[in-house]
Tab-separated table of C-alpha atoms in Angstrom:
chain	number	residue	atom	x	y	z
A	4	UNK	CA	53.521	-21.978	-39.281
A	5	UNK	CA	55.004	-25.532	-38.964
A	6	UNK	CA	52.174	-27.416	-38.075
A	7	UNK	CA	48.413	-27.731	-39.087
A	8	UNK	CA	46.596	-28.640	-36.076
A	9	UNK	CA	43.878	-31.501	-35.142
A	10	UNK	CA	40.713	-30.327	-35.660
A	11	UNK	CA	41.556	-26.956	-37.237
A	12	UNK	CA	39.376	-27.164	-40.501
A	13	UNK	CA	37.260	-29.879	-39.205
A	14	UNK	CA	33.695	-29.639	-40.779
A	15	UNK	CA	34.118	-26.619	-43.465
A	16	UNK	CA	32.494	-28.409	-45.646
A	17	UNK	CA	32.707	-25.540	-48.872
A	18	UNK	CA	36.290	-25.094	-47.588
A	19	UNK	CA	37.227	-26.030	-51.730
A	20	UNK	CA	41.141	-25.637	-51.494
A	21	UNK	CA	43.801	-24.649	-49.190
A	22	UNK	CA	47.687	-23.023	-49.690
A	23	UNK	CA	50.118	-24.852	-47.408
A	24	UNK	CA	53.616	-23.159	-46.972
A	25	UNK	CA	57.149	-25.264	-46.787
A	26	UNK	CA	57.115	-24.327	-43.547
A	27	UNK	CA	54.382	-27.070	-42.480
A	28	UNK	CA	56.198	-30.135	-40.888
A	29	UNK	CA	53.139	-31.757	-39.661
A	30	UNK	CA	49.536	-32.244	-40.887
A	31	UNK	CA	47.685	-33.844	-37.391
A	32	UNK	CA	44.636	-35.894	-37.474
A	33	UNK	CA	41.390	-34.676	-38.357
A	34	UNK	CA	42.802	-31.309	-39.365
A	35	UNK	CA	40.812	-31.271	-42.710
A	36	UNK	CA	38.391	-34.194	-41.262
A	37	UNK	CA	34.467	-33.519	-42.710
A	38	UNK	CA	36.264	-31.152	-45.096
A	39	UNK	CA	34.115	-32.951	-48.319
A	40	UNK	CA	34.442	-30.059	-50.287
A	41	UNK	CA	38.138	-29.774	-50.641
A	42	UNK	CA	39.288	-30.543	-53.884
A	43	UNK	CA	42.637	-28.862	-54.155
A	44	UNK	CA	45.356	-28.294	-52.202
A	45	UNK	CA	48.832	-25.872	-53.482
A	46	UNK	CA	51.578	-26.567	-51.950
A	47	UNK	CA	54.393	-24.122	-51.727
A	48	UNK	CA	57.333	-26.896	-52.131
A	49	UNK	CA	58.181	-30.022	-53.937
A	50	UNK	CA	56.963	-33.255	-54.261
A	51	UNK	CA	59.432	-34.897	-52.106
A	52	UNK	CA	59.111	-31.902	-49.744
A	53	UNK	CA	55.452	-33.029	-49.295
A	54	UNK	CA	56.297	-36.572	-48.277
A	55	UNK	CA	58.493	-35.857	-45.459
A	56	UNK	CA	55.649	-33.961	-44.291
A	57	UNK	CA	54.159	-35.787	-40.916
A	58	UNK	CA	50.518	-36.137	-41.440
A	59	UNK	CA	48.180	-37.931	-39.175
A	60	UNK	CA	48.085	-41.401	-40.467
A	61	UNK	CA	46.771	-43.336	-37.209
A	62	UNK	CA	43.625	-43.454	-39.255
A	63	UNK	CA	43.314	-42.494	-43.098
A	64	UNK	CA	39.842	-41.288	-42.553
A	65	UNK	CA	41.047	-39.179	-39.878
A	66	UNK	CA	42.033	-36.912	-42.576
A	67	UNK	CA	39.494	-37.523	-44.561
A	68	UNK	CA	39.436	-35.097	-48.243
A	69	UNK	CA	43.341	-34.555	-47.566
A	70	UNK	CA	44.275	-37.801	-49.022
A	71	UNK	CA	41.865	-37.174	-52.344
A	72	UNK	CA	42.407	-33.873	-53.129
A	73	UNK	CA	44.622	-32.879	-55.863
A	74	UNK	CA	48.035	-31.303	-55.128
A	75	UNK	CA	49.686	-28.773	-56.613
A	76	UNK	CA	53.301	-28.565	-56.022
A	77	UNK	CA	55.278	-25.469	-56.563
A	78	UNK	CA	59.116	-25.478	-55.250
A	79	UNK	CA	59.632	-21.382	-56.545
């Protein structure tokens, strides 16, 4: 997987955390939009591996939890 689509966890709500492989290039908007439950986030690579990640930024809210939830970072 290489990219986390718009929309795709839109409104799970008691969706609480989510495992993202290095693989993910791109993050679009709204993909965890209405996701108010999620809290953390483990992320199979490295900090600076997570920034080059594209993620939807036309609108911060667009991704709503994503930009609040704590990240995990694991580069093993």
């Amino acid at each position: 997987i290489t990219e986390i689509s718009e929309g795709l966890f839109s409104g799970c709500h008691n969706l609480a955390s989510v495992n993202i492989p290095l693989s993910v290039t791109k993050i679009s908007n709204r993909a965890f939009y209405l996701c108010d439950g999620l809290k953390d986030i483990y992320y199979k690579g490295s900090k600076s591996d997570w920034a080059k990640i594209d993620i939807g930024k036309d609108n911060p809210k667009l991704n709503g939890r994503l930009g609040r939830a704590k990240i995990h970072f694991n580069s093993n």
